[in-house]
Every structure is written in C-alpha cells, then in structure tokens.
Short mmCIF file of C-alpha atoms in Angstrom, two decimals:
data_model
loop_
_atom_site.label_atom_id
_atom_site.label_comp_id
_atom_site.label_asym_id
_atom_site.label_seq_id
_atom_site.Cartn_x
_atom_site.Cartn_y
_atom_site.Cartn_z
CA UNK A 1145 99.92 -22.31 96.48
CA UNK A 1146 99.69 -26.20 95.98
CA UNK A 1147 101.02 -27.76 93.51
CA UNK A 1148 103.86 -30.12 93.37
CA UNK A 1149 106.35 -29.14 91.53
CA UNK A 1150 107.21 -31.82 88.11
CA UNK A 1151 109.35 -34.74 88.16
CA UNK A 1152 112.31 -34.46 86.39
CA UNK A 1153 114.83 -37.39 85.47
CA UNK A 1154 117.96 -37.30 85.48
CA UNK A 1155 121.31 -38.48 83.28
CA UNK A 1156 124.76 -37.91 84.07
CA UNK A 1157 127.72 -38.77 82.07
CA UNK A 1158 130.90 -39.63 84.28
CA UNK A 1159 133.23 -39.22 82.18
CA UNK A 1160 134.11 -37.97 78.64
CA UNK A 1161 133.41 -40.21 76.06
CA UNK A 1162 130.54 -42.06 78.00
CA UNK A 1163 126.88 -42.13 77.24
CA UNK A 1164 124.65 -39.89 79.57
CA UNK A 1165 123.12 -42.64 82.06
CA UNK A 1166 119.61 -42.36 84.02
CA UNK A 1167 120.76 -41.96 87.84
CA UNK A 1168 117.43 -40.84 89.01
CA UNK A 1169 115.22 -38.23 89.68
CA UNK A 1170 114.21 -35.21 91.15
CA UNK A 1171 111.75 -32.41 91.75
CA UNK A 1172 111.92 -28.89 90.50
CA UNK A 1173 109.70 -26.34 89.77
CA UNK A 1174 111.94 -25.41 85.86
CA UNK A 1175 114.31 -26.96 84.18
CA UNK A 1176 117.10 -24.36 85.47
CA UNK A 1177 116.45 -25.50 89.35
CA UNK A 1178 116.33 -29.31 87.88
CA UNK A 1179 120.01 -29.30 86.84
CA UNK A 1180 121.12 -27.21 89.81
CA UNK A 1181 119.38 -29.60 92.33
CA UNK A 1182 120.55 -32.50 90.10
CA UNK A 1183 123.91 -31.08 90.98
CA UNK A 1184 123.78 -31.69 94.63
CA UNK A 1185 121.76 -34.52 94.48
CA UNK A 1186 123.50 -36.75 92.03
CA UNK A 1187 126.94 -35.03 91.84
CA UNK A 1188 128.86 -34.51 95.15
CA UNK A 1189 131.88 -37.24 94.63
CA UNK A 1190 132.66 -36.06 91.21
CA UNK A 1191 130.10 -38.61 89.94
CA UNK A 1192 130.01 -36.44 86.12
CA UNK A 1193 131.49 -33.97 84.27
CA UNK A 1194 127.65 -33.33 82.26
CA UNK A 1195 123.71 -33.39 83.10
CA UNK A 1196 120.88 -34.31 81.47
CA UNK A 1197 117.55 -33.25 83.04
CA UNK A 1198 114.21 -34.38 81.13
CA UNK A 1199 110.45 -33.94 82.50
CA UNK A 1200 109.30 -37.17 83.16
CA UNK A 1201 106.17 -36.77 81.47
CA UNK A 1202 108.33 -36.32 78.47
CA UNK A 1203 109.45 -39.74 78.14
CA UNK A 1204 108.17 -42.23 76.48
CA UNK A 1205 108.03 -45.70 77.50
CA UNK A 1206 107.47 -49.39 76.17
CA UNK A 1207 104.87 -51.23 78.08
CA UNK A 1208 106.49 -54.18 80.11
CA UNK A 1209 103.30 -56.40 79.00
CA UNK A 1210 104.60 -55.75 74.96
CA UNK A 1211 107.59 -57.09 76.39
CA UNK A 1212 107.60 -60.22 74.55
CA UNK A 1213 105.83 -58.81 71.12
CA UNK A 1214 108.27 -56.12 70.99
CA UNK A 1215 111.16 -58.47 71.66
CA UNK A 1216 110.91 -61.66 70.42
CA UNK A 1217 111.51 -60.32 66.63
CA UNK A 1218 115.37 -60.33 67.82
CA UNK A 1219 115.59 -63.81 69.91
CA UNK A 1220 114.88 -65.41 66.66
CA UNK A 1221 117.56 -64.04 65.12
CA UNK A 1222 120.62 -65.62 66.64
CA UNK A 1223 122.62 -65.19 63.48
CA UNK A 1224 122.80 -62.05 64.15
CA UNK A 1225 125.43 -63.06 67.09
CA UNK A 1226 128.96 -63.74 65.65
CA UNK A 1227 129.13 -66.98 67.78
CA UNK A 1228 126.35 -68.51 65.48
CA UNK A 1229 129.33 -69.37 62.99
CA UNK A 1230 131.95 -71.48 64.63
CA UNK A 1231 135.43 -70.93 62.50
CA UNK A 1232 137.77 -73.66 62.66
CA UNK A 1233 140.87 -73.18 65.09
CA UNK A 1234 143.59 -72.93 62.19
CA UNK A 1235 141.47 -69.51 60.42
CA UNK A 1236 143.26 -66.53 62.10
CA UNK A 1237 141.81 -62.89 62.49
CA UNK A 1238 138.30 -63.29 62.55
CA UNK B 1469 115.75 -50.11 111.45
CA UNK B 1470 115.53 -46.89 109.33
CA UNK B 1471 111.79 -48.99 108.67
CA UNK B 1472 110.74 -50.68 112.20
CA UNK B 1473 107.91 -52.74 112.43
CA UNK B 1474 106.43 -52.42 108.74
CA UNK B 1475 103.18 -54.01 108.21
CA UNK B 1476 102.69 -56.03 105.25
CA UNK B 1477 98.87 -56.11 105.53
CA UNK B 1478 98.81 -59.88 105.64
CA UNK B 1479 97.54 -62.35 108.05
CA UNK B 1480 99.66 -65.17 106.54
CA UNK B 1481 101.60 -66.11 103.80
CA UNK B 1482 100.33 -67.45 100.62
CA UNK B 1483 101.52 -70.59 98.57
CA UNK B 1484 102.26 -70.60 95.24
CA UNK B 1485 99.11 -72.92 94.42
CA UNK B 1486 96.73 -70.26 96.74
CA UNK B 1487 97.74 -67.30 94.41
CA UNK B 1488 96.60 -65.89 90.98
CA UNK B 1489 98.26 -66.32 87.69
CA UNK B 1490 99.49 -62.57 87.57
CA UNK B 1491 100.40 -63.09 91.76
CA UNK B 1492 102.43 -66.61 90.80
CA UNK B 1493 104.34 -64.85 88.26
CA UNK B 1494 105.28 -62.43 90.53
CA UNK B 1495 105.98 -64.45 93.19
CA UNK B 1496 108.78 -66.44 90.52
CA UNK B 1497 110.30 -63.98 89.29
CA UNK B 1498 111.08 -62.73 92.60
CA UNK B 1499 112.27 -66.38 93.52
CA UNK B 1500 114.48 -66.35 90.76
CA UNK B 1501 115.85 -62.83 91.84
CA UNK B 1502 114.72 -60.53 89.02
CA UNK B 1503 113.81 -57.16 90.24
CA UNK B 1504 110.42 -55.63 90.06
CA UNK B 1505 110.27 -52.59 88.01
CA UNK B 1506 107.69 -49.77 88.64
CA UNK B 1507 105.46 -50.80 85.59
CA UNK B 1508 105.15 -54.53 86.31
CA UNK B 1509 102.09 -55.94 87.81
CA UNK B 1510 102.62 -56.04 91.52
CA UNK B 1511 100.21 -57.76 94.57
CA UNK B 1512 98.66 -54.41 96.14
CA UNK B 1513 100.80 -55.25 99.38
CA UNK B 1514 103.41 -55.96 97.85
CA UNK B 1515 103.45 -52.25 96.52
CA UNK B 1516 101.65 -50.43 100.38
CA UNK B 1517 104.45 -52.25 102.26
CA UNK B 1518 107.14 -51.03 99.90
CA UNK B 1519 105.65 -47.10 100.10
CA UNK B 1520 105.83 -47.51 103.95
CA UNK B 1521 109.17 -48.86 104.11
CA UNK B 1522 110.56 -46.78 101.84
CA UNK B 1523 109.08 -43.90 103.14
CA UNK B 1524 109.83 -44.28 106.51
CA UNK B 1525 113.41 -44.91 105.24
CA UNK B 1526 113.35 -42.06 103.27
CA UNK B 1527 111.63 -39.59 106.74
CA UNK B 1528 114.60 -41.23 109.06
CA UNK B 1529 117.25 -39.74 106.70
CA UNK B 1530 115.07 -36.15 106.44
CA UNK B 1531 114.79 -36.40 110.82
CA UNK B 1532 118.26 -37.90 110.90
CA UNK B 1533 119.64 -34.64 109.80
CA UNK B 1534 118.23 -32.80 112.67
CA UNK B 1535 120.30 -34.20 115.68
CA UNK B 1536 123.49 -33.56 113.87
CA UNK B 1537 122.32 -29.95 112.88
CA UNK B 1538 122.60 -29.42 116.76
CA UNK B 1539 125.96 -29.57 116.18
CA UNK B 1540 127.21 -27.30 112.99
CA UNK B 1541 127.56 -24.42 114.93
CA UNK B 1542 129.53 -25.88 117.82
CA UNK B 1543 131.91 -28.12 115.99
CA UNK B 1544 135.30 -28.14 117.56
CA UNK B 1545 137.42 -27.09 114.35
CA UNK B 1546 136.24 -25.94 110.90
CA UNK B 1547 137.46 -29.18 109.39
CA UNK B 1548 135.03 -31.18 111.53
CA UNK B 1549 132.35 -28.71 110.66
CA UNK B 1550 132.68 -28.99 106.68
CA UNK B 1551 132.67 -32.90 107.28
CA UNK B 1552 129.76 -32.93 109.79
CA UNK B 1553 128.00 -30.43 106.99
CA UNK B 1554 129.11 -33.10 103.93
CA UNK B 1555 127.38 -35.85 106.07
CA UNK B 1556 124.06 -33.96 106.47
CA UNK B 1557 123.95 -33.02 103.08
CA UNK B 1558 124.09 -36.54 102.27
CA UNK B 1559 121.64 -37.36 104.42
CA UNK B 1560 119.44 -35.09 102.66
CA UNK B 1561 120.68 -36.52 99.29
CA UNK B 1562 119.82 -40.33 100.71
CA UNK B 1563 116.52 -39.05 101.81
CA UNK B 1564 115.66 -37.66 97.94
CA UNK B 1565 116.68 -41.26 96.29
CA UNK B 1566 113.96 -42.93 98.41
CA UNK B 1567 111.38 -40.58 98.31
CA UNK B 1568 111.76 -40.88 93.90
CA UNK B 1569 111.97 -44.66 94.87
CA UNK B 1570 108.68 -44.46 96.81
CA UNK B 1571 107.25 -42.57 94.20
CA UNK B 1572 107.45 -44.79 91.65
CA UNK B 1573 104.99 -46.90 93.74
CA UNK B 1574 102.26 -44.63 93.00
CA UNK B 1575 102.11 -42.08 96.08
CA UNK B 1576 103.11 -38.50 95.76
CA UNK B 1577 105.77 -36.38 97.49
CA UNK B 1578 103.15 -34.22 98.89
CA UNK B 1579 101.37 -37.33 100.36
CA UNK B 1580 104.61 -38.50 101.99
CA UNK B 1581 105.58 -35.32 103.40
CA UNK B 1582 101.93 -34.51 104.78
CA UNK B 1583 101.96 -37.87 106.64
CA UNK B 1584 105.28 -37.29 107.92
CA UNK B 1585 104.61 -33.76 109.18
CA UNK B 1586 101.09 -35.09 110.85
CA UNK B 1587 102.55 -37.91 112.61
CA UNK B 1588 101.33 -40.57 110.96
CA UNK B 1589 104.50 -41.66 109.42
CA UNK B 1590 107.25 -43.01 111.71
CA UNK B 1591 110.66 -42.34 111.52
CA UNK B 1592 113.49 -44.87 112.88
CA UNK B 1593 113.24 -44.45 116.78
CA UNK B 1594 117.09 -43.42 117.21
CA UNK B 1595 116.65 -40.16 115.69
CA UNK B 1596 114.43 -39.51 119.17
CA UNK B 1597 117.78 -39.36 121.18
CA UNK B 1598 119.23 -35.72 122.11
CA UNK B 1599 122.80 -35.19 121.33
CA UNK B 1600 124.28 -33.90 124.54
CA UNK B 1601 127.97 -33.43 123.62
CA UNK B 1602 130.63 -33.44 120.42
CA UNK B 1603 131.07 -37.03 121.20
CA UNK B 1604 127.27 -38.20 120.42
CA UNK B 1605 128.41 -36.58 116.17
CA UNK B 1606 131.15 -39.27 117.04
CA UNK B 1607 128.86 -42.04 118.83
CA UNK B 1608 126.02 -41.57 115.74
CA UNK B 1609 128.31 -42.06 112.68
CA UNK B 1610 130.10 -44.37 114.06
CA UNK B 1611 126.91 -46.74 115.85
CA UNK B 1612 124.22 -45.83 114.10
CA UNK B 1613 125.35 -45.31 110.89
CA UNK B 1614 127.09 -48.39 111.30
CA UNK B 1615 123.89 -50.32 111.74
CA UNK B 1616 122.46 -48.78 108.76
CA UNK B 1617 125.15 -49.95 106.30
CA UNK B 1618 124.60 -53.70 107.97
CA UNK B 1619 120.78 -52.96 107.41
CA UNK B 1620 121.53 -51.47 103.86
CA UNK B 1621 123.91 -53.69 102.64
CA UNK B 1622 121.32 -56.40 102.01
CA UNK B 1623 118.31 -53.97 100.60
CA UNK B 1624 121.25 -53.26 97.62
CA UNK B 1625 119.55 -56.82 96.52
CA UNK B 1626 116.01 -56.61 97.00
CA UNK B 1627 113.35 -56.96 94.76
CA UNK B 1628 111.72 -53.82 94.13
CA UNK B 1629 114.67 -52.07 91.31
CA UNK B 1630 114.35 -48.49 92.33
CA UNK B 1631 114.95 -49.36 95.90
CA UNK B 1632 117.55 -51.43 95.25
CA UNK B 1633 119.04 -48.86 93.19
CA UNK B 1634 118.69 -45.91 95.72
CA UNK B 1635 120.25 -48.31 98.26
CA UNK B 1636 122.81 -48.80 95.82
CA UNK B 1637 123.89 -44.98 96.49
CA UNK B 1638 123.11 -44.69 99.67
CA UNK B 1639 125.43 -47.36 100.64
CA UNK B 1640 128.73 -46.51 98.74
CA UNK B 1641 128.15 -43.04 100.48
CA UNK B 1642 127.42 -44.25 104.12
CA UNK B 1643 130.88 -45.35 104.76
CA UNK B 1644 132.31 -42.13 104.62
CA UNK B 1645 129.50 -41.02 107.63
CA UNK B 1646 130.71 -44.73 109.70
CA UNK B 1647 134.63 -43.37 109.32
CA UNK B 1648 133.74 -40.01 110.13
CA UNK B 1649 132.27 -41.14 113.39
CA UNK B 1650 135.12 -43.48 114.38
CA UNK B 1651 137.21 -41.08 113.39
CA UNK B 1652 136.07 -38.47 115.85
CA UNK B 1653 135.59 -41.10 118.30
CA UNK B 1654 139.21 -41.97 118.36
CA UNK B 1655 140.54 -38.02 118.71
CA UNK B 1656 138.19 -38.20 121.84
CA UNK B 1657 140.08 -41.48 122.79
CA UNK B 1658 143.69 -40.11 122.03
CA UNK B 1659 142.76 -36.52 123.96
CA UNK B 1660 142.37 -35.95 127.34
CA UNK B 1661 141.16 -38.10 129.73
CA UNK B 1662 137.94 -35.61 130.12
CA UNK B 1663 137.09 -36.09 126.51
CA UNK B 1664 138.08 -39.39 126.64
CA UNK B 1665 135.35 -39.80 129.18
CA UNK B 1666 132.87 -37.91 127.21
CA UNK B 1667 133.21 -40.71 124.26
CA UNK B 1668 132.70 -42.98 126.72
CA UNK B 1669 129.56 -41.35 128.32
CA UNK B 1670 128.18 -41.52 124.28
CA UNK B 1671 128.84 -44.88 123.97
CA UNK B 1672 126.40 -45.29 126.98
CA UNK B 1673 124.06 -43.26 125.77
CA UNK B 1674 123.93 -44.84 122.01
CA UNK B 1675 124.53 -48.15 122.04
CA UNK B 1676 121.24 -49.69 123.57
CA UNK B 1677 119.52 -47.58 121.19
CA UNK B 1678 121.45 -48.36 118.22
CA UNK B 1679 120.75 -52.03 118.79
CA UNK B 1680 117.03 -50.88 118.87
CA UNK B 1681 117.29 -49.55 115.92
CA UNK B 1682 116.91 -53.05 114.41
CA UNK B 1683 113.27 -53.36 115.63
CA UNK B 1684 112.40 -56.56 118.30
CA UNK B 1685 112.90 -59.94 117.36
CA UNK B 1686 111.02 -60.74 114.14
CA UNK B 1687 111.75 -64.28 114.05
CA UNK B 1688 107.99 -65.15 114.96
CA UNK B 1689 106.69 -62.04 113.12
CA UNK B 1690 104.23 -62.56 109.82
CA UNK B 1691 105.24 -59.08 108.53
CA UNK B 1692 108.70 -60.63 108.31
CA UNK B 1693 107.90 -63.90 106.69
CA UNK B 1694 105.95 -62.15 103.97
CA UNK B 1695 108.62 -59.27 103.21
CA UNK B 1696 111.36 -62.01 103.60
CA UNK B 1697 109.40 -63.82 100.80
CA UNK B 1698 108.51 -60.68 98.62
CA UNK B 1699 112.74 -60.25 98.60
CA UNK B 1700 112.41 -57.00 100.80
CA UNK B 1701 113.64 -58.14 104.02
CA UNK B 1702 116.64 -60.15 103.64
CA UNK B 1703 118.03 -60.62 107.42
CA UNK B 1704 115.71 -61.36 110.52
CA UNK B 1705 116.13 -58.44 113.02
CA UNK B 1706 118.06 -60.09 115.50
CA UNK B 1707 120.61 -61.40 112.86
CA UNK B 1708 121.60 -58.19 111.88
CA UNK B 1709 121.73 -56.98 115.13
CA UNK B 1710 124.12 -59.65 116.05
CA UNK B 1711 126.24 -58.49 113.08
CA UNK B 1712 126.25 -55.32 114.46
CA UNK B 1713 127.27 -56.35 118.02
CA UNK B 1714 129.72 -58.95 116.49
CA UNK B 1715 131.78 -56.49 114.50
CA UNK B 1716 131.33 -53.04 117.22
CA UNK B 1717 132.97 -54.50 120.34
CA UNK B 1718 136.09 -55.41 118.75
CA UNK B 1719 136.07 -51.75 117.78
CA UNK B 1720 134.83 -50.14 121.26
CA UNK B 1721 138.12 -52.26 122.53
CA UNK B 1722 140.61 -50.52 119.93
CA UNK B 1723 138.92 -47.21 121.42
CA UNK B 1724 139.58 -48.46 125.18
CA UNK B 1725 135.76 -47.53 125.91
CA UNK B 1726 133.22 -50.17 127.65
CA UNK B 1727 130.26 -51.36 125.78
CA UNK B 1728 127.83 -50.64 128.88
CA UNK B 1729 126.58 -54.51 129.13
CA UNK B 1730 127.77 -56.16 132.02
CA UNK B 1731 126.21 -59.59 130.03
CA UNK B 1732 128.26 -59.00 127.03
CA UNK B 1733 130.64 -62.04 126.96
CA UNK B 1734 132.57 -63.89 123.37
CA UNK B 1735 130.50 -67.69 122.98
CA UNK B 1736 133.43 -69.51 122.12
CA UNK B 1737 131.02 -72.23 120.86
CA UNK B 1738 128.94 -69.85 118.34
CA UNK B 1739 131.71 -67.75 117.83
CA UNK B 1740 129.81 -64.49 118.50
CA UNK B 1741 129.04 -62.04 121.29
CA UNK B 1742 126.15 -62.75 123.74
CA UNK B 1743 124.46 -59.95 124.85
CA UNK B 1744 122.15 -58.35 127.69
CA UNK B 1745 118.61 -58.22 128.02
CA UNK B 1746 117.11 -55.22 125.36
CA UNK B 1747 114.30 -52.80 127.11
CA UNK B 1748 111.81 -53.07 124.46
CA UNK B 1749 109.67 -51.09 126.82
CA UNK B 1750 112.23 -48.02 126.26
CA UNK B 1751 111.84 -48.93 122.40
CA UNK B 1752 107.70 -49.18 122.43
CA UNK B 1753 107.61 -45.81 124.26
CA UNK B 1754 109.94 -44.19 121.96
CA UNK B 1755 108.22 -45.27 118.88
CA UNK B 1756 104.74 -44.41 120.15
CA UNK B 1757 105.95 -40.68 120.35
CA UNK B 1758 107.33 -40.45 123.73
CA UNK B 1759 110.58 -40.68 123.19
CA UNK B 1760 113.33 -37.71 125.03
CA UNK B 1761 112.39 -35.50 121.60
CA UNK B 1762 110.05 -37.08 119.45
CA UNK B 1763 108.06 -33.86 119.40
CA UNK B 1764 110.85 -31.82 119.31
CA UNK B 1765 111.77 -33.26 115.85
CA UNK B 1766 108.70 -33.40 114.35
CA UNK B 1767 108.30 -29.39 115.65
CA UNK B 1768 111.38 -28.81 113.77
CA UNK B 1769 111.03 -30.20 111.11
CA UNK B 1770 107.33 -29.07 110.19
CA UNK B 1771 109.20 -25.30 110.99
CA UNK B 1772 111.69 -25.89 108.85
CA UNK B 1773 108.90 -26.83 105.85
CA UNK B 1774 106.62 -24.03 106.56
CA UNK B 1775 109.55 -21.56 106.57
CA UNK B 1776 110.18 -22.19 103.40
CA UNK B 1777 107.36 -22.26 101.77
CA UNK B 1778 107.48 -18.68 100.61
CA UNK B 1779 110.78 -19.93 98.78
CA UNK B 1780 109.06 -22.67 96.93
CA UNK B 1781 105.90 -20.29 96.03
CA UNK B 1782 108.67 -17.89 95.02
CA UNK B 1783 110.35 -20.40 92.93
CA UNK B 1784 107.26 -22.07 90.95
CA UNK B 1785 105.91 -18.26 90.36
CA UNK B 1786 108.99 -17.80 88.90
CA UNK B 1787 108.73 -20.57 86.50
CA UNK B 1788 105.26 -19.58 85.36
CA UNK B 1789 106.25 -16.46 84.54
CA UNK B 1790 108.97 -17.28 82.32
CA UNK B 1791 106.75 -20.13 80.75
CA UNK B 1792 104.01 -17.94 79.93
CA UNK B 1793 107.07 -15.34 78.20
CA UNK B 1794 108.03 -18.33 76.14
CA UNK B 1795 104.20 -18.85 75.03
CA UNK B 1796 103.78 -15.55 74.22
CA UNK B 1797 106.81 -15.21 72.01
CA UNK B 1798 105.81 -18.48 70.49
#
C-alpha cells in the first residue's frame, strides 16, 4: 500500500471564549487519528482546551489574484470606520 | 545549519530592471517585508530553494532525534528521562511543522521522505556525531540547540509565511531543549570531579562541530546573496557563528569547563571572541556521508520507517473500512 494519507488542517482554541485559530496541519489517514495526532502535535504546553480538524481539500479558498476585486468594494468605504466623523472635544460618550 | 550549503539554482543575482513584471513584484513585496503566502506567484527558485531548505530543516529535526534516543534507556534518573523524552518528542513535533511548511511549496511528504531515506537529502552534519556519554544529552541541548535558536531566531522573519510561522513554534519551544542541556551540564559541573570531567570531555567533542553546524563562510557565496535577497537567509554564516561563540564562552566559564581552542582570546577592540582555525575538511567529509555515523543514522532511520509500515497500512485499512460502512448506510 501507497498512498499518502490526506492533509488535514488544524484549529485550536486556547482558551474559552476564543475563536478556533488555524495552527497548522497534519497528516492522518481519518479524522479520529487527525485530532489525536493534532493533540501531540499542536498541544503539548497546554496550547488549547478544543480542536478543530478539517480535510484540506475541504476548504475553500479566495484566489490571491481576486485579491483586489474582492477587496476593494470595502477600501472605498471609509465611512464605515468611526474615525471618518471627527466629534468635537466638548461631546462626551461617543 | 539545520540547512548547510542550500543551492539557490542561480549563477547571480538579478536586478530589479533584469526581472519580469510578476518577478519585480515579488521581489518588492519581499523588500518591503510582506510574507509570501503559498498561493502567490513565486520565481521557480525562489520556491526549489525553499523545499530544500525546509526540508533539510525539517530531516535534521527527524535524524536529530536519533542521537538522543541513544540515551532514553540509560538516563541517570527518571526525571531526566521524561525531560530527555519531552525534548525528542518535540523534535518530532518541529520536524512535522516544516515538513506542512515544505508542503505548501508543492512537493509531497512521500517525496520528502523517499529522498531522505535514499540519501539524497542532507541532514545538518552534527547529527553525524555519536553520543558517547550522559554528558553529550547535556553538550547537544545546550551547544547545538543553542546554535539553532541563534539560526532560528532570524527565519521567525523570513519571507516565505508558513516557514516563518513553523519557526515561530519551533523557537518558543527550543529554549526549553537549550536549558535542559545547561541544566544537565551544570549537575555534571557541581558532581564529582569524574563527571565533572566527562562534561568537559563533551564540550571537546561538540563544540568544533557545533560551530560547523553554521556551514563555511558564505560571505563570498552566490547561494547566500540570492537567499539573503529573497528574505530567507537573514545572517551570513560566520555572523551567526560569532553570536554563538560570543554568548557560549561566557557560559563554558560559569561551568568551569575549557572551550578546547587554545586561539580563543576576548578582541577588546571588536568586542567579541576570536577564534581558532575551523577544519572544514572534517565538515566536507562529514557532509559527503563519511561522517563517525552518517550511515548509521540513515540505517536507523529507514528501519524505523519500514517497521512501521504495517501500522500505517493497518491504520488507512482501517479508515476505508469504516468509510465504505458510512457509504453503505448512506
């Protein structure tokens, strides 16, 4: 037998109340073995108290060349940023 | 170091005004220090020179475990055992980052493992060395662990994003194998005066080879002009080496051990060591294979894959079988 076994990646969260965050990734031949080598791999100073492990083939991905079409939409916008509107000094809680 | 003498498959460096649009925006965005991702266009030796230098990397941690294995058995307490275990696990750990890293490049696991178990991939020359006694587990974390972290340190800010990443791990985890060392270096200091001698006899035995480790001087070298300018090399050789001379004798001192250089003075004027004469011949030998157990390692290790094959088989059968369950009840 030959065949190398899928790519997972992997997310831990560190602590409660944090998002799941990619760390990496790892090989395993099911998803069981994925999160137990994620485990040692990713987790030996306490680094998480959850695991996420997804086949990498799974994901979905923007193209880094649509960078600027999918984007610029939102550069444009600066309003959206509440800096855009200065308040005068003497205006309190906003 | 962990990658010696990496070719970058260039006979000189271009300019800016020589190179392509898609090469020129490269080549500024690295200038400006924005990392390379895997998807982004990259010049094709930009990407062969990162999969060997990250996969030699990655092959030094795999060896790197095996001289220290010599030693779980016949470690002096339990304690030391569990730690000397916790450090070759990381190793292991280290060595999984970069191979993902080297991945992302576009060359498979399989790839990287076949051309490490043929000999066509190198491995750092230091992992060639035997370890005699207790005091070599001490002499390795402490020397030649410590030149990895001064090699490391600056790859945390390289170019390429997934190696700077992995390196990222690696080095928050590589001071605990540095401490370890010293740490076992100075209960050989504080014991008798035989094991005293013994980390002294390591010392001997480890230090020309740890300042080997950084590869001969590079300062000439096209491979390191181009990887200097692709981000990937950030330090010439013999820079970091000094660093590593500059901040170990100060600590062979505390010990009360002898770093075996009788040219090994302080240069008031530069405000750094000098140091004795390297045999690069010892080096070339070592790195063409005929090093004390260059074929030792590579025997062991290629064992240690083909033993376990049956385990792998075992585990991917495994995983058919309960795929083809889940089909069925679907």
């Amino acid at each position: 037998m030959n065949n190398e076994w899928p790519l997972w990646e992997v997310f831990i969260r560190s602590q409660h109340g944090l998002a799941h965050k990619h760390v990496g990734s790892l090989h395993a031949p099911d998803a069981e073995m994925a999160v137990n080598n994620a485990r040692d791999v990713y987790t030996r100073r306490n680094e998480g108290v959850s695991i996420w492990v997804v086949r990498a083939s799974d994901i979905v991905a923007s193209s880094p060349s649509d960078k600027g079409a999918l984007f610029e939409p939102s550069n444009s916008k600066v309003y959206r940023h509440p800096t855009f509107f200065p308040m005068p000094e003497e205006v309190k809680n906003l | 170091m962990y990658a010696q003498l990496v070719d970058t498959g260039g006979k000189s460096v271009k300019r800016l005004d020589e190179m392509g649009a898609e090469e020129r925006a490269f080549q500024e965005r690295v200038d400006a220090g924005v990392k390379i991702e895997a998807k982004d266009w990259m010049p094709d030796n930009y990407r062969k020179t990162l999969i060997r230098q990250i996969s030699q990397h990655a092959h030094s941690e795999i060896v790197g475990q095996l001289p220290e294995g010599n030693w779980v058995t016949r470690a002096p307490t339990l304690k030391r055992k569990s730690i000397l275990l916790a450090k070759i696990q990381d190793e292991a750990g280290h060595g999984l980052y970069l191979y993902s890293a080297a991945e992302t490049l576009g060359i498979s696991r399989d790839e990287m493992l076949a051309a490490l178990h043929s000999g066509k991939a190198k491995y750092s020359s230091i992992f060639n060395y035997p370890t005699l006694t207790w005091a070599d587990i001490g002499a390795i974390g402490w020397l030649v662990d410590g030149s990895a972290i001064i090699n490391q340190i600056p790859l945390c800010r390289c170019s390429y994003g997934p190696y700077a990443r992995a390196m990222v791990r690696v080095c928050k985890e590589e001071s605990f194998h540095a401490r370890q060392g010293y740490d076992i270096m100075m209960a050989m200091c504080n014991g008798t005066p035989e094991q005293k001698a013994m980390a002294q006899d390591a010392l001997n035995r480890w230090w020309w080879p740890a300042l080997m480790m950084f590869g001969p001087s590079d300062a000439e070298s096209v491979n390191s002009v181009q990887s200097a300018a692709w981000r990937i090399k950030l330090f010439s050789n013999d820079e970091l080496r000094q660093r590593m001379v500059d901040q170990s004798v100060p600590q062979a001192e505390f010990l009360g051990l002898t770093v075996p250089d009788p040219d090994l003075r302080w240069n008031e004027e530069t405000q750094k060591y000098d140091f004795g004469a390297i045999d690069w011949e010892e080096f070339t030998n070592v790195v063409r294979g005929n090093g004390p157990c260059n074929k030792e390692r590579l025997r062991t290790r290629v064992k240690a894959y083909d033993d376990g094959a049956w385990f792998r088989d075992a585990l991917v059968a495994h995983a058919d079988k309960k795929n083809a369950a889940t089909q069925l009840v679907a």
